[in-house]
Amino acid sequence: MFHRRIGIGVVSLSLLASLLIACQSDPANRADQSAALESAIEINQLGFAPTAHKEALVPAGVGDRFELVDVDTQRVVFSGTLSKAERWPVSGQTVRRADFSEYQRPGRYRLRVAGELESIVFPIEEGVYAGLNDAAVKAYYFNRASTALEQSHAGVYARPAGHPDDQVMVHQSAASEERPEGTVISSPKGWYDAGDYNKYIVNSGISTYTLLAAYEHFPQYYRDRDLNIPESGDSVPDLLDEAMWNLDWMLTMQDPNDGGVYHKLTTLRFAGKVMPEDATAQRYVVQKGTSAALNFAAVMATASRVYGDYSDAFPGFSERAMAAAELAWAWAQAHPDVTYRNPSDVATGEYGDQTLTDEFVWAAVELYLTSGDQVYLESVDLAAAEVEVPSWGSAVGQPWLSLLHFSDELPAELKALAEGKVTELANALTQEWQQSASGVPMRPQDFVWGSNGVAMNSAMMLLSGYQLTGDDRQLAAAQSLLDYVLGRNPTGFSYVTGEGVKTPMHIHHRPSAADGIDEPVPGFLAGGPHSGQQDLDDCPVAYPSDQPARSYLDHWCSYSTNEITINWNAPLVYVTGALEVIYQQDH
Ligand code: 9MR
């Protein structure tokens, strides 16, 4: 793919990249590294669609004007004045913005400032994020549990099957009369959550929903994509085949005796740095919980709608999913406040959400949209429900995205409510974008564990707003967030493995660390800078800076900035697919 090759021949930047990687492991070189970063032009390393908003960041003090150079002809095709210098508080840098949105001619370019500072070579062309979107979906295939990855689909990342999960024990915390402690159940398939090998229902909730929403909102785009997964070529879009791998697993996490849903399927401790087939510790299903039941209900109700069109390929699935959703909903009604905390002998990921109002709203909305039955909405206070950027513990975006998609079929009052909520959030994010020195709507409090997920979920909400309002600023703000994740940031990383010139090489992902291959498994979005630097005690190397947007380490040790997860990749899929569709339309 063109954008995967753009680094070749970019001598000055690749030298800079090697310098940065060398400096990264040596705390004494912090100052050198900062100096090197200060001198680089930060830009989306994958480039832009012709009609997109296009900006780069230039360090202050280099010059006042910038030029766009066509690298094939060496001619200057566009020039402009840099914006006034402003300090971006989350990075500590003083930056100026080079806006070349006006220039729309396809080709390969570099930005140049004051005749000396040059950017990497980047394309302006149609379809510029299609390869990235494919890779981000294919990453889920690479994280499949209970199956071998064949060489024909996985190439060098082929591996034997791990975690059959056909002998999973009911943990003491999940014991019931019908399934006492130690009962063996079968719960195969699903995706590994992240760099670890466990499978968590709450995080599967937002991840699977977001992928299904990507399809539901842009079905035409996904109908013909060929990801070279085992199911490619069948009558079902590859994205839906991939999502079915996890849905099949999720269904097994419901106890048929009462409709309750186990919070997670896990070992007692995290596995070592080994391949899946070598991680053979006993697996358990642990405590049922309200959050698990509601995430499950929301996803199954959504899946029931989405796979309704594919009943030939999946006979009975749509009905089965809806029945499972209703059972889980009933369980949650009867057990409204069973929050989750790890039992004392379980030390793996917690996903312990303590506020469940938002999950009730989300599940109610999806059940309503699939069934048309008002009764679900009557049990929640939709008007009072929050609208915000969603995350694994906050289902504050999903219900509005879904309602908005069906807004033309909704009663007038509900339509107005959904449109108002989405517009409110998109406007707030757009205001952040306008006020930000770097044109990136990321506030200090957004640099949490998984900040790149925050960036992509923010972009998703902005694009939803744009679809409704047609306000180009909302589209530009979403593009800026993607630019940020793909290199327009103070670390200089394009945070998606294998996508861009300088990408993470040491993600906290067990297969990538244990497979003996230098390049990590492709298509994964690293968590990104986290001001909390929560893995300091486990890292033998220092963070390059304490600034929030620079608190990132491309090192295995940094599980709080360099892990990957299914929930951060999902909005990356949504956003890149949506942008492909939007830029193909004449906006
Ligand atoms: O994404 C989660 C983050 O919000 C939490 O602060 C963190 C600590 O509890 O856990 C993160 O999720 C991890 C999960 O617990 C286990 N699999 C890997 C996830 C990503 O790091």
Coordinates of C-alpha atoms and ligand atoms in Angstrom, one line a residue:
M1 CA 0.0 0.0 0.0
F2 CA 1.3 3.5 -0.9
H3 CA 1.2 4.9 2.6
R4 CA 3.2 2.1 4.0
R5 CA 6.1 3.0 1.8
I6 CA 6.2 6.7 2.2
G7 CA 9.1 6.5 4.7
I8 CA 11.6 5.1 2.2
G9 CA 14.0 7.8 1.1
V10 CA 13.0 10.2 3.8
V11 CA 16.6 10.4 5.1
S12 CA 16.4 13.3 7.5
L13 CA 13.4 12.0 9.3
S14 CA 14.5 8.4 9.5
L15 CA 17.8 9.6 11.0
L16 CA 15.8 11.6 13.5
A17 CA 13.7 8.5 14.3
S18 CA 16.7 6.4 15.0
L19 CA 18.1 9.1 17.2
L20 CA 14.9 9.2 19.1
I21 CA 14.7 5.5 19.5
A22 CA 18.3 5.4 20.7
C23 CA 17.7 8.2 23.1
Q24 CA 14.5 6.7 24.5
S25 CA 16.2 4.0 26.5
D26 CA 18.7 6.3 28.1
P27 CA 17.3 8.8 30.7
A28 CA 20.5 10.9 30.4
N29 CA 19.5 11.7 26.9
R30 CA 16.1 13.2 27.8
A31 CA 17.3 16.7 27.0
D32 CA 18.7 15.6 23.6
Q33 CA 15.4 13.8 22.8
S34 CA 13.4 16.9 23.6
A35 CA 15.6 19.0 21.5
A36 CA 15.2 16.6 18.6
L37 CA 11.5 16.6 19.0
E38 CA 11.3 20.3 19.1
S39 CA 12.8 20.5 15.7
A40 CA 10.4 18.2 13.8
I41 CA 7.4 19.1 11.8
E42 CA 4.5 17.1 13.2
I43 CA 2.1 15.7 10.6
N44 CA -0.3 12.9 9.9
Q45 CA 2.1 10.3 8.5
L46 CA -0.5 8.6 6.4
G47 CA -1.5 11.8 4.6
F48 CA -4.9 13.3 3.7
A49 CA -7.9 13.0 1.4
P50 CA -8.0 15.8 -1.2
T51 CA -10.9 17.6 0.4
A52 CA -9.8 17.1 4.0
H53 CA -8.8 19.8 6.5
K54 CA -5.0 19.6 6.4
E55 CA -2.7 20.9 9.0
A56 CA 0.8 20.3 10.4
L57 CA 2.5 21.7 13.5
V58 CA 5.7 23.6 13.2
P59 CA 7.9 24.5 16.2
A60 CA 8.0 28.3 16.9
G61 CA 11.1 30.2 16.0
V62 CA 11.9 28.6 12.7
G63 CA 10.2 30.9 10.2
D64 CA 6.9 32.6 9.4
R65 CA 6.0 30.9 6.2
F66 CA 5.7 27.4 5.0
E67 CA 5.8 25.8 1.6
L68 CA 4.2 22.7 0.2
V69 CA 6.6 20.9 -2.2
D70 CA 5.6 18.4 -4.8
V71 CA 8.3 15.7 -4.3
D72 CA 8.0 14.4 -7.9
T73 CA 8.6 17.7 -9.6
Q74 CA 10.4 19.5 -6.7
R75 CA 8.1 22.5 -7.3
V76 CA 6.5 24.6 -4.6
V77 CA 2.8 24.2 -5.2
F78 CA 1.4 26.1 -2.3
S79 CA 2.7 28.4 0.4
G80 CA 1.2 30.1 3.4
T81 CA 1.8 32.0 6.6
L82 CA 2.1 30.0 9.9
S83 CA -0.4 30.8 12.6
K84 CA 0.8 32.8 15.6
A85 CA 2.9 31.0 18.1
E86 CA 1.0 29.5 21.0
R87 CA 1.9 27.2 23.8
W88 CA 0.1 23.8 24.0
P89 CA -0.1 23.3 27.8
V90 CA -0.2 19.4 27.6
S91 CA 3.0 19.2 25.7
G92 CA 4.8 22.3 26.9
Q93 CA 5.7 23.1 23.2
T94 CA 5.2 26.4 21.5
V95 CA 3.8 25.7 18.1
R96 CA 2.6 27.3 15.0
R97 CA 0.1 25.7 12.6
A98 CA 0.5 25.3 8.9
D99 CA -2.9 25.0 7.3
F100 CA -2.9 23.9 3.7
S101 CA -6.5 22.6 3.5
E102 CA -7.0 24.8 0.4
Y103 CA -4.6 22.7 -1.7
Q104 CA -6.5 19.6 -3.0
R105 CA -4.4 18.1 -5.8
P106 CA -3.5 14.5 -5.4
G107 CA 0.3 13.7 -5.2
R108 CA 3.2 13.2 -2.9
Y109 CA 4.4 16.2 -0.9
R110 CA 6.6 17.6 1.8
L111 CA 6.2 20.7 3.9
R112 CA 9.2 23.0 4.2
V113 CA 9.8 25.9 6.5
A114 CA 12.4 28.6 6.1
G115 CA 14.1 26.5 3.4
E116 CA 15.6 24.1 6.0
L117 CA 13.0 22.2 8.1
E118 CA 11.3 19.5 6.1
S119 CA 8.5 17.2 6.9
I120 CA 8.3 13.5 5.9
V121 CA 6.8 12.8 2.5
F122 CA 3.1 12.3 2.7
P123 CA 0.3 11.7 0.1
I124 CA -2.8 13.6 -0.7
E125 CA -5.1 11.1 -2.3
E126 CA -8.5 9.4 -2.2
G127 CA -8.8 6.3 -0.1
V128 CA -5.8 7.3 2.1
Y129 CA -7.2 5.6 5.2
A130 CA -8.7 2.4 3.6
G131 CA -5.6 0.3 4.3
L132 CA -5.5 1.6 7.9
N133 CA -9.1 0.7 8.3
D134 CA -8.6 -2.8 7.0
A135 CA -5.5 -3.3 9.3
A136 CA -7.4 -2.0 12.3
V137 CA -10.2 -4.6 11.7
K138 CA -7.7 -7.4 10.9
A139 CA -6.1 -6.8 14.3
Y140 CA -9.1 -8.4 15.9
Y141 CA -8.4 -11.5 13.8
F142 CA -4.9 -11.6 15.1
N143 CA -6.2 -11.5 18.7
R144 CA -8.7 -14.4 18.2
A145 CA -8.7 -17.0 21.0
S146 CA -9.2 -20.7 20.5
T147 CA -8.0 -21.0 17.0
A148 CA -4.7 -21.3 15.0
L149 CA -3.8 -18.4 12.8
E150 CA -2.9 -20.0 9.4
Q151 CA -0.1 -18.7 7.4
S152 CA -2.4 -18.0 4.5
H153 CA -4.2 -15.4 6.6
A154 CA -1.7 -14.4 9.2
G155 CA 1.6 -14.5 7.2
V156 CA 4.6 -14.3 9.5
Y157 CA 2.2 -13.9 12.5
A158 CA 0.8 -17.5 12.0
R159 CA 0.6 -19.3 15.3
P160 CA -0.9 -22.5 16.8
A161 CA -4.2 -22.3 18.6
G162 CA -4.2 -21.2 22.2
H163 CA -6.9 -21.2 24.9
P164 CA -9.4 -23.7 23.7
D165 CA -11.6 -22.6 26.7
D166 CA -13.6 -25.7 26.5
Q167 CA -12.8 -26.7 30.2
V168 CA -13.4 -23.4 32.0
M169 CA -14.2 -23.7 35.7
V170 CA -16.9 -21.8 37.6
H171 CA -15.0 -19.7 40.2
Q172 CA -16.3 -19.7 43.7
S173 CA -17.5 -16.1 43.3
A174 CA -19.8 -17.3 40.5
A175 CA -21.1 -20.4 42.1
S176 CA -24.8 -21.1 41.9
E177 CA -27.1 -24.0 42.8
E178 CA -27.2 -25.2 39.2
R179 CA -23.5 -24.5 38.6
P180 CA -21.5 -25.0 41.9
E181 CA -17.9 -24.0 42.2
G182 CA -15.7 -26.1 40.0
T183 CA -18.4 -26.9 37.4
V184 CA -16.8 -27.1 34.0
I185 CA -18.3 -25.1 31.2
S186 CA -17.3 -24.5 27.6
S187 CA -16.7 -20.9 26.6
P188 CA -14.5 -20.8 23.5
K189 CA -13.7 -18.2 20.9
G190 CA -13.8 -14.4 21.5
W191 CA -10.9 -12.0 21.3
Y192 CA -8.1 -11.6 23.8
D193 CA -8.8 -8.3 25.5
A194 CA -5.5 -6.7 24.9
G195 CA -1.9 -7.6 25.5
D196 CA -3.2 -10.1 28.0
Y197 CA -5.1 -13.3 27.3
N198 CA -8.2 -12.8 29.3
K199 CA -11.7 -12.1 28.0
Y200 CA -13.8 -9.5 29.7
I201 CA -17.5 -8.9 29.0
V202 CA -17.6 -5.2 30.0
N203 CA -14.8 -4.3 27.6
S204 CA -16.2 -6.6 24.9
G205 CA -19.4 -4.5 25.3
I206 CA -18.1 -1.2 24.0
S207 CA -15.7 -2.8 21.6
T208 CA -18.2 -5.1 19.8
Y209 CA -20.8 -2.4 19.8
T210 CA -18.5 0.1 18.2
L211 CA -17.6 -2.3 15.4
L212 CA -21.2 -3.1 14.9
A213 CA -22.1 0.6 14.8
A214 CA -19.3 1.2 12.2
Y215 CA -21.1 -1.4 10.0
E216 CA -24.7 -0.3 10.9
H217 CA -23.9 3.4 10.1
F218 CA -21.8 2.7 6.9
P219 CA -22.9 -0.7 5.6
Q220 CA -22.0 0.0 2.0
Y221 CA -18.4 0.7 2.8
Y222 CA -17.8 -2.6 4.6
R223 CA -19.7 -4.8 2.2
D224 CA -16.8 -5.4 -0.1
R225 CA -13.7 -5.1 2.0
D226 CA -11.5 -8.2 1.8
L227 CA -9.4 -8.7 5.0
N228 CA -8.1 -12.1 4.1
I229 CA -9.6 -13.7 7.2
P230 CA -10.8 -17.4 7.1
E231 CA -14.4 -16.3 6.4
S232 CA -13.4 -13.9 3.5
G233 CA -15.3 -14.7 0.4
D234 CA -18.5 -15.9 2.1
S235 CA -21.8 -14.0 1.8
V236 CA -21.1 -11.9 4.9
P237 CA -19.0 -8.7 5.2
D238 CA -15.7 -9.5 6.8
L239 CA -16.3 -7.0 9.6
L240 CA -19.4 -8.9 10.6
D241 CA -17.7 -12.3 10.4
E242 CA -15.0 -10.9 12.6
A243 CA -17.4 -9.5 15.2
M244 CA -19.3 -12.9 15.2
W245 CA -16.1 -14.5 16.6
N246 CA -16.6 -12.5 19.7
L247 CA -20.4 -12.6 19.8
D248 CA -20.3 -16.4 19.8
W249 CA -18.1 -16.3 22.8
M250 CA -20.2 -13.7 24.6
L251 CA -23.3 -15.8 24.3
T252 CA -21.5 -18.6 26.3
M253 CA -21.0 -16.2 29.1
Q254 CA -24.7 -16.1 30.0
D255 CA -25.8 -18.6 32.6
P256 CA -28.8 -20.2 30.9
N257 CA -30.3 -21.0 34.3
D258 CA -31.0 -17.3 35.3
G259 CA -29.8 -15.0 32.4
G260 CA -27.0 -13.5 34.5
V261 CA -23.7 -12.9 32.7
Y262 CA -20.2 -13.6 34.1
H263 CA -18.0 -10.6 34.4
K264 CA -15.0 -12.2 32.8
L265 CA -13.2 -15.4 31.7
T266 CA -9.8 -15.3 33.2
T267 CA -6.8 -17.0 34.8
L268 CA -6.1 -16.0 38.4
R269 CA -3.0 -14.1 37.4
F270 CA -1.7 -12.6 34.2
A271 CA 0.3 -15.0 32.0
G272 CA 4.0 -14.4 31.4
K273 CA 5.5 -13.1 28.2
V274 CA 4.6 -16.2 26.2
M275 CA 2.6 -17.2 23.1
P276 CA -1.0 -18.2 23.5
E277 CA -0.4 -21.9 23.2
D278 CA 2.1 -21.7 26.1
A279 CA -0.3 -19.9 28.4
T280 CA -2.1 -22.9 29.8
A281 CA -3.1 -22.0 33.4
Q282 CA -6.6 -22.9 34.4
R283 CA -9.3 -20.4 33.3
Y284 CA -12.4 -19.4 35.3
V285 CA -15.6 -17.6 34.8
V286 CA -16.0 -15.2 37.8
Q287 CA -18.9 -13.4 39.4
K288 CA -22.0 -12.3 37.5
G289 CA -22.6 -8.6 37.6
T290 CA -25.0 -5.9 36.6
S291 CA -22.5 -4.1 34.3
A292 CA -21.7 -7.3 32.5
A293 CA -25.5 -8.1 32.1
L294 CA -26.2 -4.6 30.7
N295 CA -23.2 -4.5 28.3
F296 CA -24.2 -8.0 27.1
A297 CA -27.8 -6.9 26.7
A298 CA -26.9 -3.8 24.7
V299 CA -24.5 -5.7 22.4
M300 CA -26.9 -8.6 21.8
A301 CA -29.8 -6.3 21.0
T302 CA -27.6 -4.4 18.6
A303 CA -26.3 -7.6 17.0
S304 CA -29.9 -8.9 16.6
R305 CA -30.6 -5.8 14.4
V306 CA -27.4 -5.9 12.5
Y307 CA -27.3 -9.6 11.7
G308 CA -31.1 -9.6 10.8
D309 CA -30.0 -9.1 7.2
Y310 CA -27.8 -12.2 7.3
S311 CA -30.1 -14.8 8.5
D312 CA -29.1 -17.2 5.7
A313 CA -25.5 -17.2 6.9
F314 CA -26.4 -17.2 10.6
P315 CA -29.8 -19.0 10.9
G316 CA -31.6 -18.2 14.1
F317 CA -28.9 -15.9 15.4
S318 CA -30.8 -12.7 15.3
E319 CA -33.7 -14.2 17.4
R320 CA -31.3 -15.9 19.7
A321 CA -29.3 -12.7 20.4
M322 CA -32.5 -10.8 21.2
A323 CA -33.8 -13.5 23.5
A324 CA -30.4 -13.5 25.3
A325 CA -30.5 -9.7 25.5
E326 CA -34.0 -9.8 27.1
L327 CA -32.9 -12.4 29.6
A328 CA -29.8 -10.4 30.6
W329 CA -31.9 -7.2 30.9
A330 CA -34.4 -9.0 33.2
W331 CA -31.5 -10.2 35.3
A332 CA -30.2 -6.7 35.6
Q333 CA -33.7 -5.4 36.6
A334 CA -33.7 -8.0 39.4
H335 CA -30.1 -7.3 40.4
P336 CA -29.6 -3.6 39.7
D337 CA -26.5 -2.9 41.8
V338 CA -24.2 -5.9 41.7
T339 CA -21.0 -4.0 41.0
Y340 CA -17.8 -5.8 40.4
R341 CA -14.6 -6.0 42.3
N342 CA -11.9 -8.7 41.8
P343 CA -12.2 -11.6 44.3
S344 CA -9.1 -11.7 46.6
D345 CA -7.6 -14.6 44.6
V346 CA -8.0 -12.9 41.1
A347 CA -5.5 -10.3 40.1
T348 CA -6.3 -9.8 36.4
G349 CA -8.0 -6.7 34.8
E350 CA -10.9 -5.5 36.8
Y351 CA -13.1 -3.3 34.6
G352 CA -14.9 -2.6 37.9
D353 CA -17.5 0.0 36.9
Q354 CA -19.3 1.4 40.0
T355 CA -21.8 3.7 38.2
L356 CA -24.4 1.8 36.2
T357 CA -27.1 4.4 35.3
D358 CA -25.5 4.9 31.9
E359 CA -25.4 1.2 31.2
F360 CA -29.1 0.9 32.0
V361 CA -29.8 3.8 29.6
W362 CA -27.7 2.2 26.8
A363 CA -29.2 -1.3 27.1
A364 CA -32.7 0.2 27.3
V365 CA -32.1 2.2 24.1
E366 CA -30.7 -0.8 22.1
L367 CA -33.5 -3.0 23.3
Y368 CA -36.0 -0.3 22.3
L369 CA -34.5 0.2 18.9
T370 CA -34.5 -3.5 18.1
S371 CA -37.9 -4.3 19.5
G372 CA -39.8 -1.0 19.1
D373 CA -41.1 -1.7 22.6
Q374 CA -41.5 1.6 24.7
V375 CA -41.4 -0.4 27.9
Y376 CA -37.6 -0.3 27.9
L377 CA -37.4 3.5 27.7
E378 CA -40.0 3.9 30.4
S379 CA -37.6 2.3 32.9
V380 CA -34.9 4.9 32.5
D381 CA -34.6 8.7 32.5
L382 CA -33.4 9.4 29.0
A383 CA -33.8 13.2 29.2
A384 CA -31.5 13.3 32.2
A385 CA -28.9 11.0 30.7
E386 CA -25.5 12.4 30.1
V387 CA -23.8 12.8 26.7
E388 CA -20.1 12.5 26.7
V389 CA -17.2 10.8 25.0
P390 CA -17.7 7.1 25.8
S391 CA -15.2 4.7 27.4
W392 CA -15.3 1.2 28.8
G393 CA -16.9 2.4 32.0
S394 CA -19.1 5.1 30.6
A395 CA -21.8 4.2 28.1
V396 CA -22.5 7.9 27.6
G397 CA -22.1 8.1 23.8
Q398 CA -23.4 4.8 22.5
P399 CA -27.2 5.3 23.1
W400 CA -27.1 8.7 21.3
L401 CA -25.2 7.3 18.4
S402 CA -27.7 4.5 18.0
L403 CA -30.7 6.8 18.4
L404 CA -29.3 9.3 16.0
H405 CA -28.9 6.6 13.4
F406 CA -32.6 5.8 13.6
S407 CA -33.7 9.4 14.2
D408 CA -36.0 9.6 11.2
E409 CA -38.0 6.7 12.6
L410 CA -38.3 8.1 16.1
P411 CA -41.1 9.9 17.7
A412 CA -40.5 13.7 17.3
E413 CA -39.6 14.3 21.0
L414 CA -37.1 11.5 21.0
K415 CA -35.6 12.6 17.7
A416 CA -35.1 16.1 19.1
L417 CA -33.6 14.8 22.3
A418 CA -31.0 12.6 20.4
E419 CA -30.1 15.4 17.9
G420 CA -29.8 17.9 20.7
K421 CA -27.5 15.7 22.7
V422 CA -25.2 14.8 19.9
T423 CA -25.0 18.4 18.7
E424 CA -24.2 19.6 22.3
L425 CA -21.2 17.2 22.5
A426 CA -19.9 17.8 19.0
N427 CA -20.1 21.6 19.6
A428 CA -18.2 21.3 22.9
L429 CA -15.5 19.3 21.2
T430 CA -15.3 21.7 18.3
Q431 CA -14.9 24.6 20.7
E432 CA -12.0 22.7 22.3
W433 CA -10.5 22.3 18.8
Q434 CA -10.8 25.9 18.1
Q435 CA -9.2 27.0 21.4
S436 CA -6.4 24.4 21.3
A437 CA -2.9 25.8 20.4
S438 CA -2.3 22.6 18.4
G439 CA -5.8 22.2 17.0
V440 CA -6.3 19.0 18.9
P441 CA -9.3 18.8 21.3
M442 CA -7.5 16.9 24.0
R443 CA -7.6 18.4 27.5
P444 CA -5.2 17.6 30.3
Q445 CA -7.7 15.3 31.9
D446 CA -7.9 13.3 28.6
F447 CA -4.4 11.9 29.0
V448 CA -5.6 8.9 31.0
W449 CA -4.7 5.2 30.5
G450 CA -5.8 4.8 26.9
S451 CA -5.7 8.4 25.8
N452 CA -5.6 7.4 22.2
G453 CA -8.9 5.7 22.8
V454 CA -10.2 9.0 24.1
A455 CA -9.0 10.7 21.0
M456 CA -10.7 8.2 18.7
N457 CA -13.9 8.1 20.7
S458 CA -14.0 11.9 20.6
A459 CA -13.5 11.8 16.8
M460 CA -16.4 9.3 16.5
M461 CA -18.8 11.6 18.4
L462 CA -17.7 14.6 16.3
L463 CA -18.3 12.6 13.1
S464 CA -21.7 11.7 14.4
G465 CA -22.4 15.4 14.9
Y466 CA -21.1 16.2 11.5
Q467 CA -23.4 13.7 9.8
L468 CA -26.3 15.5 11.5
T469 CA -25.3 19.1 11.1
G470 CA -23.0 19.2 8.1
D471 CA -20.8 21.6 10.1
D472 CA -17.3 21.4 8.5
R473 CA -15.6 22.5 11.7
Q474 CA -16.8 19.2 13.3
L475 CA -15.3 17.2 10.5
A476 CA -12.1 19.2 10.7
A477 CA -11.9 18.6 14.5
A478 CA -12.4 14.8 13.9
Q479 CA -9.7 14.8 11.2
S480 CA -7.3 16.7 13.7
L481 CA -7.8 13.9 16.2
L482 CA -6.9 11.3 13.7
D483 CA -3.9 13.4 12.6
Y484 CA -2.9 13.6 16.3
V485 CA -2.9 9.8 16.6
L486 CA -1.1 9.3 13.3
G487 CA 1.8 11.6 14.1
R488 CA 0.8 15.2 14.6
N489 CA 1.9 14.9 18.2
P490 CA 4.9 15.7 20.3
T491 CA 6.3 12.1 20.5
G492 CA 6.4 11.9 16.7
F493 CA 4.8 8.5 16.8
S494 CA 2.1 7.3 14.5
Y495 CA 0.6 5.1 17.3
V496 CA -0.8 2.3 15.1
T497 CA 1.6 -0.6 14.6
G498 CA 2.8 -0.8 11.0
E499 CA 1.0 2.4 9.9
G500 CA 3.3 5.3 9.3
V501 CA 7.0 6.2 9.3
K502 CA 7.7 6.0 13.1
T503 CA 5.4 3.5 14.8
P504 CA 5.5 1.6 18.1
M505 CA 7.9 -1.4 18.0
H506 CA 7.5 -2.7 21.5
I507 CA 3.8 -2.8 22.3
H508 CA 2.7 -4.5 25.5
H509 CA 1.1 -7.4 23.6
R510 CA 2.2 -10.9 24.5
P511 CA 2.2 -12.4 21.0
S512 CA 4.2 -9.4 19.6
A513 CA 6.7 -9.8 22.5
A514 CA 7.0 -13.6 22.3
D515 CA 6.9 -14.4 18.6
G516 CA 10.5 -13.7 17.8
I517 CA 9.6 -11.3 15.0
D518 CA 10.9 -7.8 15.2
E519 CA 7.8 -6.0 13.8
P520 CA 4.9 -6.1 16.2
V521 CA 1.5 -7.6 15.1
P522 CA 0.1 -4.9 12.7
G523 CA -3.0 -2.7 13.0
F524 CA -3.1 -2.1 16.8
L525 CA -3.5 1.3 18.3
A526 CA -1.2 1.8 21.3
G527 CA -2.9 3.3 24.4
G528 CA -0.8 6.4 24.2
P529 CA 0.5 9.0 26.6
H530 CA -0.8 8.8 30.2
S531 CA 0.0 11.6 32.6
G532 CA -0.3 9.1 35.5
Q533 CA 2.6 7.0 34.2
Q534 CA 1.1 4.2 36.2
D535 CA 3.8 1.6 35.4
L536 CA 6.8 3.7 36.6
D537 CA 7.8 1.0 39.2
D538 CA 7.9 -1.7 36.5
C539 CA 9.9 0.3 33.9
P540 CA 13.6 0.1 33.9
V541 CA 13.7 3.1 31.5
A542 CA 12.5 6.6 32.3
Y543 CA 9.7 8.5 30.6
P544 CA 11.0 11.1 28.2
S545 CA 9.0 13.9 29.9
D546 CA 6.4 14.5 32.5
Q547 CA 4.2 16.5 30.1
P548 CA 0.9 14.7 29.6
A549 CA 1.1 14.4 25.9
R550 CA 4.7 13.2 26.1
S551 CA 4.2 10.6 28.8
Y552 CA 4.6 7.7 26.5
L553 CA 7.2 4.9 26.3
D554 CA 7.6 2.6 23.4
H555 CA 8.6 -0.2 25.7
W556 CA 7.1 -3.5 26.8
C557 CA 7.3 -2.3 30.4
S558 CA 4.8 0.5 29.8
Y559 CA 1.5 -1.3 30.0
S560 CA -0.2 2.0 30.9
T561 CA 0.9 3.7 27.7
N562 CA 1.9 1.0 25.2
E563 CA -0.6 -1.8 25.6
I564 CA -3.2 -2.3 22.9
T565 CA -6.9 -3.2 23.5
I566 CA -10.0 -4.1 21.6
N567 CA -11.7 -1.0 22.9
W568 CA -9.2 1.4 21.6
N569 CA -9.0 -0.2 18.1
A570 CA -12.8 -0.1 17.7
P571 CA -13.3 3.7 17.4
L572 CA -10.2 3.8 15.2
V573 CA -12.1 1.5 12.9
Y574 CA -15.2 3.6 13.2
V575 CA -13.4 6.9 12.4
T576 CA -11.3 5.7 9.5
G577 CA -14.3 4.0 7.8
A578 CA -16.5 7.0 8.4
L579 CA -13.9 9.4 7.0
E580 CA -13.4 7.2 3.9
V581 CA -17.2 7.4 3.3
I582 CA -17.5 11.1 4.1
Y583 CA -14.6 12.1 1.8
Q584 CA -16.0 10.1 -1.0
Q585 CA -19.2 12.1 -0.8
D586 CA -19.0 15.6 -1.9
H587 CA -19.1 17.4 1.4
Ligands
9MR1 O1 -8.3 0.4 30.1 C1 -8.2 0.1 31.4 C2 -7.9 1.4 32.2 O2 -9.0 2.3 32.1 C3 -7.7 1.0 33.7 O3 -7.3 2.2 34.4 C4 -6.6 -0.1 33.8 C5 -6.3 -0.5 35.2 O4 -7.4 -1.1 35.8 O5 -7.1 -1.2 33.1 C6 -7.2 -1.0 31.7 O6 -7.7 -2.1 31.1 C7 -6.8 -3.2 31.0 C8 -7.5 -4.4 31.6 O7 -7.7 -4.2 33.0 C9 -6.8 -5.7 31.3 N1 -6.5 -5.9 29.9 C10 -5.7 -4.8 29.4 C11 -6.4 -3.5 29.6 C12 -5.7 -2.3 28.9 O8 -4.5 -2.0 29.6

